[in-house]
Amino acid sequence: MTNAVKIETVENVAVIEVSNPPVNALSQAVRAGLADCVAQANANETVQAVVICCEGRTFIAGADIREFGKPHAEPSLPAVIETIEASAKPVVASLHGTVLGGGLEVALGAHYRIAQPNTRFGLPEVTLGLLPGAGGTQRLPRVVPVKMALDMITSGRQIKVAEAQEAGLVDAVADQDDPRTAGIAYAMTLLSEGKLARPTGALPCNSAEDGLFDTARATLAKKMRGQFAPQKCVDAIENATKLPITEGLAQERAFFQDLMNGDQRSALIHAFFSERQVGKLPEIKDVSPRDIAAIGVVGGGTMGAGIAVSSLLAGLTVTLIERDQASADRATSSVSKMLEGSVKRGKLSQAAFDDILANRFAATSDYQDLANADIVVEAVFESLEVKKDVFGQLDAICKPGAILASNTSYLDVNAIAEMTKRPEDVIGLHFFSPAHVMKLLEVVVADKTSAEVVATGFAFAKKLRKVAVRSGVCDGFIGNRLLSHYRQAMDGVVIAGASPYDVDRALVNFGMAMGPFSVADLAGLDIGWATRKRLAPTRDPREMYAEFSDRLCEKDRFGRKTGRGFYIYEDGKPSADPEVLEIIAAERTDNGVKAQEISDQEIVDRYMAAMINEAARVLEEGIALRPLDVDVTLLNGYGFPRWRGGPMQYADTVGLDKILNDIKRLSQEDDFMWQPAPLLERLVAEGKTFADLNG
C-alpha cells in the first residue's frame, strides 16, 4: 500500500480508495497501491467484496503525463488490471467525474460498475497516436456492442452515463452523491443477491455485423488519413471477436508497443505537451491579468461577428460597433445566425440564446457605447490608415485600463499603437476565420505592450477556449509570414511545371487539411492580392514573382465567394478549371520556362523546406519564442497534420540535415528564394535539433 492508495474494511467490504490529485492519474504509486490492496483484500477472510473508488473530483482520468517519455516502472497497468480481474471476490468500481483511458480500463477490469449521474467515459488514446494498451480493446466489446466499442476507441469521444448504462458499460447509476458510499451500498446489494466475481475477460465477446471492420477501415482511411493508430484499433477490436482473451490481450500489447515506438506517437505527444507549454511565458509569470467582462468589437463583418459570438458563448457581454445603423442591423443578423447554429448543434440552449440577444449583446453605430468596455477588439478592413483612425477614436473614448486590440493579420501593431496615448495597453489579437470555430489566437506583443496586457490576452484566449500563441511584430506575425513563404515556394512549383491541383493533391495526401490553392480560394484571392500590392514597393527585384494569381483577381475571380478562383464552384463543390491552366501556361511561355514533371514528393519537400527555413528565421528574430510556438500555430490555424506534430517536429523527425540539403539543392535554381537560415545551418553544424531550443 502507498500514500496514493489506501484500504479500509467496512463490515465485509474492502474499500480501496485512490488519492492522487488533481485527477487521480495512474502513477507508479497508484498502480502499485491498487495491486497491493487488491491482494490484501483477497487475503482477508472477513472481506467478501471489494470496492475501488477515488477521492476528489474524478475517478482515475488516465495515465500520469509526468511519466511520459520516462523508463517504465513496474507494475505495468495490464498486470494491475489482471490482478483486479482475477480477484476471487467481486470487485465494484464506483465511478464519478471523467473515467478516461487507463481509468476506464481499470473500471473494465472490475467485475461490476456503478456511476454517478454526471460521469463521463472515454478511451482517448488514439488522439495520442496509441490504442488502449491495458485491455480496453478486448474488454470493452465484451460489455458494449462492437460497433459502439469501435466508435469510442477510434474516435476517442466521451459518452455520458445514460448511453453507458444502456449499452451495458455501467451496471447501475448511483442515487448517493458520494462514490464511496454508493460503492459500498452497491457491493452489499450484490452480496445479498448472491452475486459472485464476474471477470470481464471471461465474458463472451459481442458479435460484429458482417462487413463492420472493413467499413470502419475504409471510413477511417478517409477521415483520419495517414494515421496508423485508428487502423490498429480496428485490428485489435476485430481480434477480440475472434481470439481468446489471452491472445487478444497479447496482440493488443504488441500493437501498443509498435505505436509507442513510432514517429506518429512522438508527434502527437509533442503536440499535446506543446499546447500546454505554449502559454507559459517568462514575461507573464506571476503577472495577474486584468478582469474581462465587457467586450467591444469594432466591425461587424464575418470576422467581427465571429469574435462577438466567441465572446458571447464564453459568457461575456458584447457591444459591436458598425459605421451606421443599417450595418449594425446586418451584424446583429449575422451574430444571431451563428448563435442559431450553436443551438442546432446542441451547444447552446434556446433559453441561453434568448438571454444573449436580450441582455448580453448590442450592435450600434455609436463609439460612445464602448466607454465601459474592458477590452475592444478592432476587426475592420485590413488597411493601416483605417485601423489608425479607429484606434484614435478608441483612445479618446475608452476608459483608463481598457485594452485596445487589433485583429490585423499582417499590419504593424507598433504603428497602430502610436495612434494612442496608451501604447502599453495596445496588443494584437489575431483571430482566425471563422473566429467562433477556429482554435488559434495569435497574441501579438508590440514594443510597448505591458506584461499585464499580455497576461490578459492569454487569459482572454483561455476564456474563449482558444489556444494562444505569443508573436512579436512583423509582417504576417508567425503563421501568415510562414504562409507567404511556403505559398511562394508553391507558386514556383507551379511555374516550374506542376498545376495548382497537383500541389493541392500532394499536400492533402501528406496530411494537410487543404492544399494552399484551395485555402486561397476559401480565404478570398483578393486578400492576398491586396497584400501583394501593399508590399510591391518593397519587393526585391531578385524575387521570383508568379503573376497568375493576380491575373485571376483581375478577372474578378476571388475564390469561393465569387464562384471561381483556382477552382470552379458549382453547388459548393470545387472542380479544376482549364482556364487557370491556360493562364499559367501563358506565364511560363512569357518567361521562357519549359514545364517539367514534378513528383508529389518533390512538392512536399519544397513546401516543407520553405516553411521550416522561414520558421528558423522567425525563431532567430524572436518573433516566435520557441519552436513549439511555431508548431502550435501551424497545427491550430493552418491545417497542419497533428500526427506530424508541426513543422519543427517534422524537421527533427526527418533530420535537419535533410532539410538543409534540400534548401541547398534548390538554391542552385533560385539562390534568392532558397537561402539557408543561419539558425538552421548552426543547428546542423552543432548536431542539435529544434527540440533542443524548446527549453
XYZ file of C-alpha atoms in Angstrom:
695
model
C 0.000 0.000 0.000
C 1.195 3.552 -0.746
C 0.081 7.026 0.319
C -1.685 7.338 -3.032
C -3.946 4.341 -2.315
C -5.470 3.257 0.981
C -7.635 0.333 2.046
C -10.268 0.130 4.768
C -12.753 -2.596 5.681
C -16.363 -1.531 6.189
C -18.275 -4.513 7.590
C -17.474 -7.196 4.992
C -16.449 -4.836 2.153
C -12.859 -3.758 1.468
C -12.827 -0.149 0.230
C -9.777 0.725 -1.882
C -9.558 4.493 -2.347
C -7.197 6.293 -4.715
C -5.969 9.755 -3.778
C -3.593 11.224 -6.365
C -4.788 14.780 -7.072
C -5.708 16.522 -9.206
C -7.075 13.767 -11.495
C -6.027 10.539 -9.715
C -3.694 9.686 -12.580
C -2.230 6.192 -12.806
C 1.247 6.911 -11.480
C 3.549 4.093 -10.439
C 2.489 4.669 -6.840
C -1.193 4.316 -7.753
C -0.570 1.183 -9.815
C 1.458 -0.455 -7.058
C -1.078 0.570 -4.438
C -4.007 -0.880 -6.359
C -2.277 -4.213 -6.887
C -1.197 -4.428 -3.254
C -4.624 -3.503 -1.867
C -6.491 -5.995 -4.061
C -4.111 -8.711 -2.857
C -4.726 -7.667 0.764
C -8.482 -7.750 0.280
C -8.360 -11.244 -1.167
C -6.169 -12.450 1.698
C -8.579 -11.064 4.338
C -11.083 -13.756 5.273
C -13.607 -11.219 6.583
C -13.797 -9.444 3.213
C -16.474 -10.688 0.832
C -16.438 -7.873 -1.753
C -14.112 -5.091 -2.902
C -14.899 -1.501 -3.913
C -12.471 0.692 -5.887
C -13.222 4.416 -5.745
C -11.396 7.730 -5.791
C -11.223 10.859 -3.685
C -11.606 14.293 -5.226
C -13.439 15.444 -8.318
C -12.921 12.414 -10.529
C -12.237 8.719 -10.832
C -8.917 7.825 -12.489
C -8.707 10.121 -15.533
C -5.864 8.370 -17.331
C -2.107 7.938 -17.276
C 0.234 10.232 -15.373
C 1.628 12.596 -18.014
C 4.634 13.238 -15.766
C 5.785 9.712 -16.621
C 5.558 10.189 -20.397
C 8.910 9.620 -22.055
C 10.472 8.085 -18.944
C 11.540 4.444 -18.460
C 8.577 2.268 -17.494
C 8.256 1.444 -13.805
C 6.619 -1.745 -12.564
C 3.950 -2.812 -12.033
C 2.551 -2.323 -15.519
C -1.068 -1.288 -15.864
C -2.052 -4.501 -17.707
C -0.636 -6.536 -14.807
C -2.546 -4.450 -12.254
C -5.812 -4.859 -14.156
C -5.263 -8.594 -14.467
C -4.812 -8.691 -10.676
C -8.124 -6.854 -10.225
C -9.943 -9.079 -12.723
C -8.526 -12.246 -11.131
C -9.926 -11.359 -7.700
C -11.880 -14.275 -6.255
C -14.161 -11.759 -4.559
C -16.472 -9.493 -6.567
C -14.897 -6.104 -7.342
C -17.041 -2.999 -7.796
C -15.691 0.148 -9.472
C -17.594 3.172 -8.148
C -17.148 5.877 -10.757
C -17.511 9.647 -10.922
C -16.141 12.605 -12.880
C -14.245 11.567 -16.001
C -13.313 7.904 -16.372
C -10.783 8.065 -19.184
C -8.063 5.967 -20.773
C -6.395 3.723 -18.221
C -9.073 4.744 -15.726
C -11.762 3.162 -17.884
C -9.542 0.135 -18.408
C -9.283 -0.246 -14.614
C -13.075 0.011 -14.405
C -13.402 -2.662 -17.101
C -11.088 -4.887 -15.058
C -13.557 -4.671 -12.177
C -16.492 -7.089 -12.161
C -19.267 -4.511 -11.717
C -19.559 -0.773 -12.313
C -21.737 1.858 -10.639
C -21.502 5.522 -11.660
C -22.634 8.939 -10.507
C -25.213 10.554 -12.840
C -22.756 13.104 -14.298
C -19.915 10.668 -15.058
C -18.319 10.610 -18.498
C -16.375 7.748 -20.088
C -13.813 7.568 -22.890
C -10.715 5.910 -24.324
C -8.834 8.835 -25.948
C -5.544 7.050 -26.638
C -5.994 7.332 -30.413
C -5.591 11.111 -30.111
C -2.039 10.459 -28.883
C -1.233 8.008 -31.660
C -1.886 4.959 -29.483
C -4.567 2.406 -28.728
C -5.803 1.354 -25.288
C -2.952 -0.911 -24.199
C -4.281 -2.357 -20.954
C -7.196 -4.405 -22.242
C -9.527 -1.685 -23.453
C -9.834 -3.069 -26.976
C -10.540 -6.559 -25.624
C -12.810 -5.912 -22.655
C -14.946 -3.043 -23.956
C -16.533 -5.076 -26.817
C -17.387 -7.729 -24.226
C -19.679 -5.329 -22.360
C -20.943 -2.982 -25.114
C -21.880 -3.607 -28.778
C -18.817 -3.991 -31.013
C -19.896 -1.085 -33.224
C -20.026 1.201 -30.185
C -16.621 -0.020 -28.991
C -15.215 0.735 -32.448
C -16.641 4.233 -32.394
C -15.428 5.050 -28.882
C -11.920 3.709 -29.393
C -11.242 5.033 -32.911
C -12.667 8.494 -32.193
C -11.702 8.949 -28.553
C -15.119 10.511 -27.913
C -16.612 10.596 -24.435
C -20.053 9.223 -23.586
C -22.443 10.085 -20.780
C -23.966 7.798 -18.156
C -27.270 7.219 -19.935
C -25.537 5.925 -23.052
C -23.092 3.895 -20.974
C -25.846 2.226 -18.966
C -27.989 1.461 -21.997
C -25.006 -0.147 -23.731
C -24.009 -2.250 -20.723
C -20.838 -0.439 -19.678
C -22.438 0.662 -16.403
C -24.473 -1.751 -14.273
C -26.117 0.855 -12.043
C -26.427 4.606 -11.582
C -25.891 5.821 -8.031
C -28.527 7.613 -6.010
C -25.987 8.692 -3.377
C -23.752 11.687 -4.038
C -20.625 10.116 -2.553
C -18.906 7.473 -4.764
C -17.507 5.704 -1.703
C -20.928 5.393 -0.046
C -22.565 4.400 -3.327
C -19.940 1.737 -3.980
C -20.307 0.160 -0.540
C -24.093 0.115 -0.787
C -23.970 -1.477 -4.240
C -21.432 -4.097 -3.145
C -23.649 -5.071 -0.219
C -26.634 -5.339 -2.559
C -24.668 -7.659 -4.833
C -23.686 -9.843 -1.871
C -27.279 -10.014 -0.658
C -28.282 -11.186 -4.120
C -25.584 -13.858 -4.096
C -23.605 -12.296 -6.931
C -20.094 -13.640 -7.445
C -16.991 -12.399 -9.188
C -17.702 -11.709 -12.874
C -14.411 -11.243 -14.752
C -14.997 -9.165 -17.863
C -12.391 -11.129 -19.781
C -14.351 -14.331 -19.154
C -17.441 -12.914 -20.846
C -18.031 -13.817 -24.499
C -17.262 -11.009 -26.897
C -20.264 -9.454 -28.574
C -20.620 -10.375 -32.224
C -19.946 -7.933 -35.062
C -22.213 -7.401 -38.033
C -20.895 -8.507 -41.406
C -18.560 -6.013 -43.044
C -18.280 -3.824 -39.929
C -14.490 -3.858 -39.748
C -13.896 -3.372 -43.477
C -16.296 -0.426 -43.465
C -14.581 1.052 -40.423
C -11.149 0.757 -42.058
C -12.336 2.458 -45.238
C -14.050 5.258 -43.323
C -11.042 5.890 -41.097
C -8.683 5.854 -44.083
C -10.561 8.897 -45.399
C -11.404 10.615 -42.128
C -8.034 10.080 -40.415
C -5.865 9.644 -43.482
C -2.259 8.693 -42.956
C -2.738 7.768 -39.299
C -1.707 4.337 -38.079
C -3.380 4.175 -34.660
C -7.032 4.138 -35.816
C -6.355 1.186 -38.119
C -4.563 -0.701 -35.344
C -7.560 -0.054 -33.095
C -9.780 -1.758 -35.665
C -7.388 -4.708 -35.910
C -7.312 -5.131 -32.139
C -11.107 -4.982 -31.747
C -11.549 -7.471 -34.583
C -9.143 -9.754 -32.705
C -11.414 -9.501 -29.659
C -14.256 -11.030 -31.690
C -12.090 -13.901 -32.957
C -9.398 -14.739 -30.394
C -9.405 -15.972 -26.780
C -8.893 -13.115 -24.326
C -5.270 -14.032 -23.583
C -4.301 -13.979 -27.259
C -6.253 -10.803 -27.880
C -4.523 -9.069 -24.974
C -1.111 -10.182 -26.232
C -1.852 -8.809 -29.715
C -3.176 -5.563 -28.246
C 0.025 -5.099 -26.257
C 2.161 -5.774 -29.321
C 0.201 -3.173 -31.305
C 0.555 -0.731 -28.405
C 4.331 -1.157 -28.262
C 4.665 -0.722 -32.047
C 2.700 2.520 -31.899
C 4.556 3.686 -28.788
C 7.850 3.402 -30.682
C 6.525 5.214 -33.779
C 7.004 8.746 -35.084
C 3.273 9.484 -35.022
C 3.014 8.812 -31.307
C 6.035 11.078 -30.692
C 4.471 13.798 -32.836
C 1.077 13.641 -31.130
C 2.633 13.627 -27.662
C 4.710 16.624 -28.742
C 1.547 18.419 -29.855
C -0.181 17.518 -26.579
C 2.614 18.928 -24.401
C 3.291 21.931 -26.646
C -0.284 23.147 -26.323
C 0.129 23.030 -22.554
C 3.503 24.743 -22.638
C 2.738 27.490 -25.147
C 1.129 29.823 -22.596
C 3.965 29.505 -20.076
C 5.965 32.665 -20.749
C 8.650 34.233 -18.538
C 7.252 37.728 -19.132
C 3.863 36.897 -17.593
C 4.943 34.556 -14.819
C 3.290 35.737 -11.592
C 1.580 38.587 -13.519
C -2.142 38.900 -12.798
C -4.392 39.598 -15.799
C -6.987 42.355 -15.761
C -10.634 41.474 -15.279
C -12.534 40.975 -18.538
C -16.338 41.001 -18.614
C -17.473 43.586 -21.179
C -16.147 43.306 -24.740
C -16.278 45.793 -27.561
C -15.939 44.710 -31.199
C -15.449 47.267 -33.959
C -16.574 45.881 -37.319
C -19.475 43.535 -37.922
C -18.274 41.588 -40.925
C -17.614 37.858 -40.867
C -14.606 38.203 -38.582
C -16.127 40.745 -36.218
C -19.355 38.770 -35.898
C -17.342 35.611 -35.214
C -15.325 37.331 -32.472
C -18.572 38.581 -30.945
C -20.103 35.089 -30.989
C -16.992 33.520 -29.498
C -17.129 36.058 -26.652
C -20.868 35.611 -26.103
C -20.521 31.826 -25.918
C -17.854 32.392 -23.247
C -20.392 34.257 -21.111
C -19.149 37.784 -21.835
C -21.183 40.888 -22.680
C -20.547 42.262 -26.169
C -21.124 45.638 -27.786
C -20.491 45.668 -31.537
C -19.890 48.903 -33.437
C -20.633 49.409 -37.132
C -20.441 52.505 -39.332
C -24.234 53.030 -39.467
C -27.395 51.502 -38.081
C -28.180 49.518 -41.234
C -24.764 47.845 -40.981
C -25.317 47.285 -37.252
C -28.607 45.549 -38.020
C -26.857 43.280 -40.544
C -24.233 42.445 -37.932
C -26.992 41.552 -35.459
C -28.461 39.217 -38.042
C -25.048 37.591 -38.624
C -24.451 37.081 -34.913
C -27.950 35.674 -34.470
C -27.464 33.168 -37.300
C -24.159 31.974 -35.870
C -25.731 31.518 -32.443
C -28.665 29.669 -34.007
C -26.115 27.257 -35.422
C -24.887 26.596 -31.887
C -28.470 25.915 -30.793
C -28.968 23.433 -33.659
C -25.739 21.633 -32.737
C -26.840 21.366 -29.108
C -24.036 23.654 -27.894
C -26.444 26.348 -26.699
C -29.922 26.107 -25.214
C -32.795 28.129 -26.609
C -33.151 29.888 -23.256
C -29.474 30.875 -23.305
C -29.817 32.073 -26.915
C -32.749 34.285 -25.952
C -30.867 35.655 -22.931
C -27.814 36.542 -25.027
C -29.766 38.600 -27.552
C -31.919 40.222 -24.879
C -29.267 41.033 -22.288
C -25.677 40.462 -23.411
C -25.407 41.695 -26.998
C -25.967 45.034 -28.673
C -24.923 46.407 -32.066
C -24.820 50.163 -32.585
C -23.055 52.846 -34.600
C -22.057 54.967 -31.599
C -18.460 54.600 -30.381
C -19.513 56.140 -27.050
C -21.170 52.815 -26.234
C -17.663 51.401 -25.776
C -16.854 53.733 -22.881
C -17.107 50.961 -20.273
C -15.602 48.072 -22.264
C -12.770 46.159 -20.606
C -11.289 45.218 -23.968
C -12.098 46.370 -27.504
C -11.150 44.235 -30.499
C -10.920 46.106 -33.799
C -11.895 43.943 -36.779
C -12.244 46.421 -39.627
C -10.856 46.403 -43.196
C -7.161 45.423 -43.435
C -5.884 48.937 -44.046
C -3.331 50.579 -41.791
C -4.889 54.026 -42.266
C -8.382 52.753 -41.436
C -7.122 50.970 -38.333
C -5.154 54.011 -37.188
C -8.321 56.095 -37.425
C -10.274 53.550 -35.351
C -7.614 53.463 -32.633
C -7.531 57.236 -32.435
C -11.267 57.210 -31.707
C -10.993 54.361 -29.207
C -8.187 56.116 -27.327
C -10.409 59.123 -26.800
C -13.458 57.145 -25.649
C -12.363 54.002 -23.784
C -11.847 54.056 -20.038
C -8.380 54.011 -18.444
C -7.109 50.444 -18.253
C -9.191 49.235 -21.183
C -7.195 47.087 -23.589
C -7.232 48.102 -27.243
C -6.636 45.125 -29.538
C -6.271 44.871 -33.298
C -7.326 41.771 -35.200
C -4.926 42.605 -38.033
C -3.499 39.650 -39.977
C -0.349 41.371 -41.246
C -0.097 45.027 -40.246
C 2.317 46.768 -37.878
C 0.849 46.771 -34.368
C 3.520 49.267 -33.252
C 2.301 51.774 -35.855
C -1.282 51.223 -34.695
C -0.289 51.709 -31.032
C 1.362 55.041 -31.872
C -2.099 56.465 -32.585
C -2.917 56.277 -28.869
C -1.660 57.830 -25.665
C -1.652 54.350 -24.106
C 0.641 52.150 -26.252
C 1.218 49.919 -23.222
C -2.480 48.918 -23.457
C -2.371 48.055 -27.169
C -1.968 44.477 -28.380
C -2.658 42.392 -31.449
C -5.229 39.617 -31.162
C -5.172 37.800 -34.493
C -8.242 35.584 -34.687
C -8.670 33.039 -37.460
C -11.810 32.697 -39.536
C -14.395 31.563 -38.628
C -13.469 33.147 -35.306
C -16.119 31.305 -33.277
C -14.774 27.953 -34.541
C -11.011 28.202 -35.098
C -8.913 27.466 -32.021
C -5.833 29.577 -32.706
C -5.339 33.112 -31.398
C -2.029 34.863 -32.087
C -1.294 37.294 -29.249
C 0.893 39.917 -30.925
C 3.081 41.791 -28.446
C 4.142 45.260 -29.569
C 7.258 47.060 -28.327
C 5.451 48.889 -25.527
C 2.750 46.335 -24.636
C 2.785 45.778 -20.866
C 3.207 42.344 -19.314
C -0.181 42.769 -17.640
C -1.831 43.264 -21.028
C -0.021 40.214 -22.436
C -1.238 38.150 -19.475
C -4.765 39.441 -20.084
C -4.556 38.478 -23.750
C -3.729 34.903 -22.772
C -6.433 34.864 -20.091
C -8.952 36.163 -22.640
C -7.962 33.383 -25.055
C -8.437 30.786 -22.318
C -11.872 32.189 -21.537
C -12.749 31.816 -25.235
C -11.362 28.228 -25.182
C -8.707 29.113 -27.709
C -5.045 28.176 -27.948
C -2.989 31.357 -27.656
C 0.496 31.760 -29.132
C 2.745 34.740 -28.441
C 4.123 36.507 -31.504
C 6.339 39.506 -31.986
C 5.593 42.184 -34.570
C 6.491 41.544 -38.202
C 4.568 41.380 -41.448
C 2.222 38.399 -41.037
C 3.377 37.514 -37.498
C 4.176 33.778 -37.189
C 1.542 31.994 -39.243
C 0.949 34.318 -42.179
C 4.643 35.084 -42.516
C 5.331 31.372 -42.947
C 2.319 31.048 -45.243
C 3.657 33.739 -47.564
C 6.926 31.827 -47.959
C 5.595 28.342 -48.479
C 2.945 29.747 -50.806
C 5.698 31.493 -52.782
C 7.510 28.157 -52.998
C 4.352 26.531 -54.347
C 3.912 29.320 -56.886
C 7.423 28.452 -58.028
C 6.480 24.780 -58.285
C 3.517 25.719 -60.494
C 5.617 27.911 -62.781
C 8.125 25.055 -62.998
C 5.513 22.621 -64.290
C 3.038 21.390 -61.662
C -0.593 22.504 -61.650
C -2.307 24.037 -58.590
C -4.337 20.833 -58.488
C -1.166 18.706 -58.370
C 0.074 20.801 -55.463
C -3.175 20.585 -53.514
C -3.431 16.826 -54.072
C 0.147 16.151 -52.950
C -0.213 18.206 -49.784
C -3.602 16.774 -48.849
C -2.082 13.307 -49.248
C 0.754 14.497 -46.997
C -1.891 15.226 -44.382
C -2.761 18.904 -44.756
C -6.434 19.700 -44.204
C -6.470 21.603 -47.516
C -3.982 22.470 -50.209
C -2.708 26.081 -50.436
C -4.699 26.941 -53.560
C -7.931 25.622 -52.032
C -7.133 27.657 -48.915
C -6.587 30.782 -51.022
C -9.982 30.291 -52.669
C -11.614 29.850 -49.276
C -9.999 32.946 -47.750
C -10.586 35.046 -50.887
C -7.938 35.706 -53.521
C -8.483 39.445 -53.122
C -6.935 39.326 -49.634
C -3.612 38.025 -50.922
C -3.818 40.402 -53.860
C -4.183 43.383 -51.535
C -1.173 42.226 -49.525
C 0.958 41.788 -52.651
C 0.049 45.262 -53.877
C 0.848 46.704 -50.430
C 4.270 45.067 -50.409
C 5.065 45.732 -54.089
C 7.186 48.860 -53.410
C 9.465 46.861 -51.105
C 9.766 43.781 -53.306
C 13.332 42.821 -54.148
C 13.877 42.692 -57.928
C 15.650 39.338 -57.472
C 12.492 37.750 -56.094
C 10.661 35.258 -58.291
C 7.142 36.640 -58.636
C 4.390 34.492 -60.121
C 1.625 36.627 -61.639
C -1.088 34.030 -62.297
C -2.899 34.794 -59.020
C -3.018 38.467 -59.974
C -4.412 37.578 -63.412
C -7.281 35.694 -61.735
C -8.052 38.646 -59.471
C -8.066 41.000 -62.435
C -10.866 38.842 -63.829
C -12.809 39.268 -60.541
C -12.178 35.631 -59.688
C -11.795 35.819 -55.916
C -12.490 32.206 -54.981
C -15.498 30.606 -53.357
C -17.313 33.884 -52.739
C -17.422 34.635 -56.471
C -17.853 31.023 -57.596
C -14.496 30.951 -59.386
C -10.886 31.196 -58.297
C -8.326 28.493 -58.869
C -11.318 26.171 -58.884
C -14.827 26.437 -60.294
C -17.505 26.090 -57.595
C -20.795 24.589 -58.650
C -23.195 23.700 -55.828
C -20.312 24.462 -53.488
C -18.141 21.669 -54.919
C -14.747 22.552 -56.426
C -13.591 21.323 -59.817
C -10.450 22.066 -61.841
C -10.648 24.943 -64.312
C -8.897 24.649 -67.727
C -8.750 28.448 -67.982
C -6.466 28.574 -64.943
C -4.079 26.159 -66.626
C -4.110 28.335 -69.757
C -3.217 31.444 -67.726
C -0.327 29.574 -66.063
C 0.892 28.149 -69.387
C 0.928 31.655 -70.890
C 3.048 32.920 -67.992
C 5.516 30.065 -68.476
C 5.792 30.958 -72.158
C 6.312 34.647 -71.394
C 9.149 33.738 -69.034
C 10.740 31.130 -71.275
C 10.039 28.309 -68.847
C 9.655 24.780 -70.179
C 7.272 22.788 -67.950
C 8.835 19.807 -66.225
C 7.366 16.814 -64.419
C 7.397 17.366 -60.644
C 6.685 14.478 -58.300
C 4.392 14.660 -55.293
C 7.389 14.035 -53.020
C 9.263 16.957 -54.566
C 6.227 19.175 -53.979
C 6.130 18.146 -50.311
C 9.892 18.582 -49.904
C 9.795 22.134 -51.291
C 6.731 23.042 -49.265
C 8.275 21.849 -46.006
C 11.738 23.266 -46.744
C 10.269 26.735 -47.346
C 8.120 26.555 -44.209
C 10.914 25.279 -41.954
C 13.554 27.653 -43.321
C 11.387 30.705 -42.718
C 10.375 29.365 -39.294
C 14.068 29.235 -38.394
C 14.335 32.932 -39.278
C 11.200 33.714 -37.250
C 12.833 31.983 -34.273
C 16.182 33.726 -34.691
C 14.457 37.122 -34.836
C 12.477 36.362 -31.676
C 9.111 36.671 -33.429
C 8.364 33.197 -32.075
C 9.996 32.405 -28.758
C 10.375 28.637 -29.214
C 9.954 26.049 -31.957
C 6.896 24.708 -30.136
C 5.189 28.091 -30.657
C 5.576 27.627 -34.406
C 4.232 24.084 -34.201
C 1.165 25.086 -32.182
C 0.440 27.918 -34.626
C 0.531 25.678 -37.710
C -1.400 22.863 -36.007
C -4.265 25.032 -34.800
C -4.546 27.665 -37.505
C -3.227 26.268 -40.777
C -4.416 22.672 -41.029
C -1.008 21.076 -40.466
C -1.486 17.362 -39.703
C -1.457 16.881 -35.951
C 0.030 13.421 -36.306
C 3.157 15.017 -37.752
C 3.483 17.276 -34.707
C 4.050 20.560 -36.539
C 6.781 21.699 -38.950
C 9.536 21.890 -36.331
C 8.761 18.414 -35.033
C 8.607 17.158 -38.634
C 12.021 18.684 -39.341
C 13.521 16.944 -36.318
C 11.897 13.666 -37.396
C 13.218 13.637 -40.972
C 16.511 15.261 -39.946
C 17.626 18.889 -40.133
C 20.458 17.853 -42.438
C 17.875 16.590 -44.967
C 16.022 19.928 -44.838
C 19.252 21.895 -45.211
C 20.382 19.734 -48.146
C 17.026 20.294 -49.880
C 17.430 24.052 -49.491
C 20.994 23.986 -50.817
C 19.898 21.877 -53.784
C 17.062 24.284 -54.599
C 19.357 27.295 -54.218
C 21.055 26.181 -57.428
C 17.797 27.105 -59.209
C 16.992 30.260 -57.191
C 19.626 31.499 -54.756
C 17.410 34.356 -53.579
C 14.369 32.310 -52.525
C 16.402 29.416 -51.174
C 18.934 30.979 -48.810
C 19.514 28.709 -45.774
C 18.550 30.340 -42.489
C 21.624 30.843 -40.266
C 19.904 29.126 -37.328
C 19.223 26.023 -39.409
C 22.844 25.883 -40.562
C 24.063 26.339 -36.988
C 21.858 23.575 -35.588
C 23.040 21.136 -38.253
C 26.693 22.048 -37.631
C 26.252 21.511 -33.877
C 24.263 18.295 -34.273
C 21.259 19.802 -32.477
C 17.515 19.783 -33.146
C 14.726 22.321 -32.879
C 13.513 20.420 -29.813
C 16.742 21.443 -28.071
C 15.508 25.051 -28.230
C 12.171 24.398 -26.537
C 13.507 24.696 -23.020
